[in-house]
Short mmCIF file of C-alpha atoms in Angstrom, two decimals:
data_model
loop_
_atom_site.label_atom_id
_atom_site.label_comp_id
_atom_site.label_asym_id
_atom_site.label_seq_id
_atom_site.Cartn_x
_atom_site.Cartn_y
_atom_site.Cartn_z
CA UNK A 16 98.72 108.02 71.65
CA UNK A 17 95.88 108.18 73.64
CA UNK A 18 97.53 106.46 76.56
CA UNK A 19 100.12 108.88 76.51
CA UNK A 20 97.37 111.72 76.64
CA UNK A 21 95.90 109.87 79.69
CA UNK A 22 99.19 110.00 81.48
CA UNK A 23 99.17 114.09 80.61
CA UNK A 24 96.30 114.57 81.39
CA UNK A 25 96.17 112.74 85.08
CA UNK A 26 99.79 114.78 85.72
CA UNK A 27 97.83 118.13 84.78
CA UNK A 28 95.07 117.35 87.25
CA UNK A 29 97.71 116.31 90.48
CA UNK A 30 99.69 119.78 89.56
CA UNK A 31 96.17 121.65 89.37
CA UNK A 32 95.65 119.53 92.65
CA UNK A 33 98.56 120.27 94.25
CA UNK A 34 98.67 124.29 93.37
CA UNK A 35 95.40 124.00 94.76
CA UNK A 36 95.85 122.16 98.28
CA UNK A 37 99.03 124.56 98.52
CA UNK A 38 96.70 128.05 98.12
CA UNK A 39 93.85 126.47 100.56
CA UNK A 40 96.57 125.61 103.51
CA UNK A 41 97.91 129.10 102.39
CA UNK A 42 94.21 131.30 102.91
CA UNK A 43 93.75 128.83 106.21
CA UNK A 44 96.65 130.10 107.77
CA UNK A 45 95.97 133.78 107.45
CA UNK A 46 98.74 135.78 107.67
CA UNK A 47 98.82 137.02 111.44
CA UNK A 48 102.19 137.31 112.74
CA UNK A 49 102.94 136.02 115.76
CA UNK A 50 105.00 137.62 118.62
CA UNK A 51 107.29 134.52 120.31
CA UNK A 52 110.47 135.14 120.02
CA UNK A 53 112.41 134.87 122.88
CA UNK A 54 112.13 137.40 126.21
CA UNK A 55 115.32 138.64 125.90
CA UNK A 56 114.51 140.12 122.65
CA UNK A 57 112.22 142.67 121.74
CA UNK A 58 108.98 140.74 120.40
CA UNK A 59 108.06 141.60 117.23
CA UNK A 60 105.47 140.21 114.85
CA UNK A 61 107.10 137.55 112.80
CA UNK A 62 105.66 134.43 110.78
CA UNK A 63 108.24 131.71 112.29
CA UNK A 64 108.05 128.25 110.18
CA UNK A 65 110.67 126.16 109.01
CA UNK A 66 110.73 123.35 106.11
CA UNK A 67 112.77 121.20 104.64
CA UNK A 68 113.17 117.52 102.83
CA UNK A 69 115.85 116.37 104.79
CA UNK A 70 116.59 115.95 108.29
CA UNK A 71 117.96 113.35 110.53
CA UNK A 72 114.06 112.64 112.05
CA UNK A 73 113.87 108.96 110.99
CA UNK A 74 110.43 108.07 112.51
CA UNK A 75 107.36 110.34 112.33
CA UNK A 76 106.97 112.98 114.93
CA UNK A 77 103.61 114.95 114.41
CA UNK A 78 102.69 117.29 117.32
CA UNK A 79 102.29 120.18 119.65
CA UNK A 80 105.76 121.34 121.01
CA UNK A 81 104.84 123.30 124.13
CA UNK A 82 108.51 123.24 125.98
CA UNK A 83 111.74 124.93 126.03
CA UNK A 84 113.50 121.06 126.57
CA UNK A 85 111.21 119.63 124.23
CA UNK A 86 111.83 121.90 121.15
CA UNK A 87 115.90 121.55 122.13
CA UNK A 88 115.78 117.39 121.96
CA UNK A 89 114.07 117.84 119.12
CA UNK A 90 116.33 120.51 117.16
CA UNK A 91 119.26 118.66 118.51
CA UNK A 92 118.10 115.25 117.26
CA UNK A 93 116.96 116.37 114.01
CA UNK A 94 119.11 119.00 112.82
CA UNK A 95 122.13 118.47 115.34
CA UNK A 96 122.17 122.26 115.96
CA UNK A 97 120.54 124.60 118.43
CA UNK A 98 116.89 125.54 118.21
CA UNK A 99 115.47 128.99 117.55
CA UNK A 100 114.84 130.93 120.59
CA UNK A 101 110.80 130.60 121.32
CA UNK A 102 109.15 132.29 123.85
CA UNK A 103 106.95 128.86 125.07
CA UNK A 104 104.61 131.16 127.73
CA UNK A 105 103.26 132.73 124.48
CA UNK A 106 103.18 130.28 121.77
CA UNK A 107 103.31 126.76 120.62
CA UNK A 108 105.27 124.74 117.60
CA UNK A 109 103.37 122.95 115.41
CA UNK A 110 105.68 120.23 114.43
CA UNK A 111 105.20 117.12 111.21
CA UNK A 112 108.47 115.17 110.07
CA UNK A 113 107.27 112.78 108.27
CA UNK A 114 110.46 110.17 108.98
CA UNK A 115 112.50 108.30 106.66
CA UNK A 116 109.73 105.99 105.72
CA UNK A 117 107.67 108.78 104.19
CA UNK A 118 105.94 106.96 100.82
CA UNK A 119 105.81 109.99 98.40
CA UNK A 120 107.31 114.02 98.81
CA UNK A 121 104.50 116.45 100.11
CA UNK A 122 104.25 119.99 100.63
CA UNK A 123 102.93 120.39 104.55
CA UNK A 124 100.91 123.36 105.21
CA UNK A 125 99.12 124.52 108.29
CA UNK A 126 95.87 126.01 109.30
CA UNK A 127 94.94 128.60 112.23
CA UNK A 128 94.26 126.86 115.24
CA UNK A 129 90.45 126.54 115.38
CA UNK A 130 88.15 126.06 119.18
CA UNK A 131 86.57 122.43 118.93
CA UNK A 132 84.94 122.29 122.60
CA UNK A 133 87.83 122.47 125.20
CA UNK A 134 90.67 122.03 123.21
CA UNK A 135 92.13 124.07 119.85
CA UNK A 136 92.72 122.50 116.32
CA UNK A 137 95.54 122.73 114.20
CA UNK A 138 95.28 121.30 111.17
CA UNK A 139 97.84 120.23 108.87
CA UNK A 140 97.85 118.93 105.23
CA UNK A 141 99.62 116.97 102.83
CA UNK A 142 100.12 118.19 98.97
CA UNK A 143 101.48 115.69 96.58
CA UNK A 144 103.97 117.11 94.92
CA UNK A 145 104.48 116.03 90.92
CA UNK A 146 107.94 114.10 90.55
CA UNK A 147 109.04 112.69 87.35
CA UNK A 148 111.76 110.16 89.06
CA UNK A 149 114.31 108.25 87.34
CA UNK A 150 114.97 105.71 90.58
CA UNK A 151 112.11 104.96 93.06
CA UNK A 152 111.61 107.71 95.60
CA UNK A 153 113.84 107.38 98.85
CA UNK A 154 112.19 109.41 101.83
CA UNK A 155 115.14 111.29 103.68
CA UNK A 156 113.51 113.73 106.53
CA UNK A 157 110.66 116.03 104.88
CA UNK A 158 109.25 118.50 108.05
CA UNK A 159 107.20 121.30 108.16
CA UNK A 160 106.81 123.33 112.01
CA UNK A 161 105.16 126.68 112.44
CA UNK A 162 105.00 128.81 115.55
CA UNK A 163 101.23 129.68 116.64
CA UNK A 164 100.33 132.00 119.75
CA UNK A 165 99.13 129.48 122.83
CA UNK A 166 96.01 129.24 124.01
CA UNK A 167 96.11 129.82 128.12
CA UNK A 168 94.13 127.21 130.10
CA UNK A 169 93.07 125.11 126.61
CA UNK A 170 94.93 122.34 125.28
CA UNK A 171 96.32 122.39 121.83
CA UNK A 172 96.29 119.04 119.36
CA UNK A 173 96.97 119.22 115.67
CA UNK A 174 95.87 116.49 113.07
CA UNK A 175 95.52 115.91 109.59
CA UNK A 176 93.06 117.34 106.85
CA UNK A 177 90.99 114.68 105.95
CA UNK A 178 90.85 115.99 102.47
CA UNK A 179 95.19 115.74 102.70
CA UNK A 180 96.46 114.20 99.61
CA UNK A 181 98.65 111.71 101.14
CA UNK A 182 99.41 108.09 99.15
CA UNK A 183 97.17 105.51 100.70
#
């Protein structure tokens, strides 16, 4: 009995954990719009992010997309379908596919981009999300991207929260 209570209670605290991690990504992010789409449409302030658990990304691809080509290859690759237009003199993708050799599903959420001497910051992190599995977990794509405004003349690098919940 009281192992069973254990095992409750430790699934409780990685929910509470994970609702948590989700709302703190959530109040990092703000909720700015962003104007990017493309130039031959009006701009308009939209939030722009995509997510998903399964793509065709088999090895992990975390960073800055700052090109027309680059977010094509990578739209074609993935998702074997045309990318979103993005207008790429105004804004940046923040891009993490975890790959098919992902350990454990996660919830990937973003923060603003943040000045850290020359360059900007965007963070990412990873929220564990509770599975009760019958069969061991097969990883099969997972992504997150989100489209943030560029910063002229300043390079842009994201990276992890060091707090992130991923399996170690």
């Amino acid at each position: 009995m009281t192992l069973l209570l254990g095992d409750w209670n430790m699934k409780i605290r990685q929910c509470f954990m994970g609702v948590f991690l989700l709302l703190f990504c959530a109040v990092l992010t703000g909720m700015s719009p962003v104007e990017c789409r493309g130039k031959s449409s009006e701009a308009a302030p939209v939030q722009m992010e995509w997510k998903g658990n399964i793509s065709n990304q088999k090895e992990p691809f975390i960073k800055i997309v700052e090109t027309r080509e680059a977010w094509n290859d990578l739209w074609l690759s993935a998702f074997e379908k045309p990318a979103p237009d993005i207008d790429f003199d105004r804004c940046v993708v923040a891009c993490v596919f975890l790959g098919h050799q992902a350990d454990w599903l996660y919830s990937i959420g973003f923060a603003e981009p943040v000045p850290r001497g020359d360059v900007w910051v965007i963070s990412y992190g990873l929220a564990e999300i509770v599975l009760d599995l019958a069969k061991p977990f097969k990883a099969s794509g997972q992504y997150a991207m989100k489209v943030f405004s560029r910063h002229k003349d300043a390079k842009m690098i994201l990276e992890e929260f060091p707090e992130s919940a991923r399996r170690r």
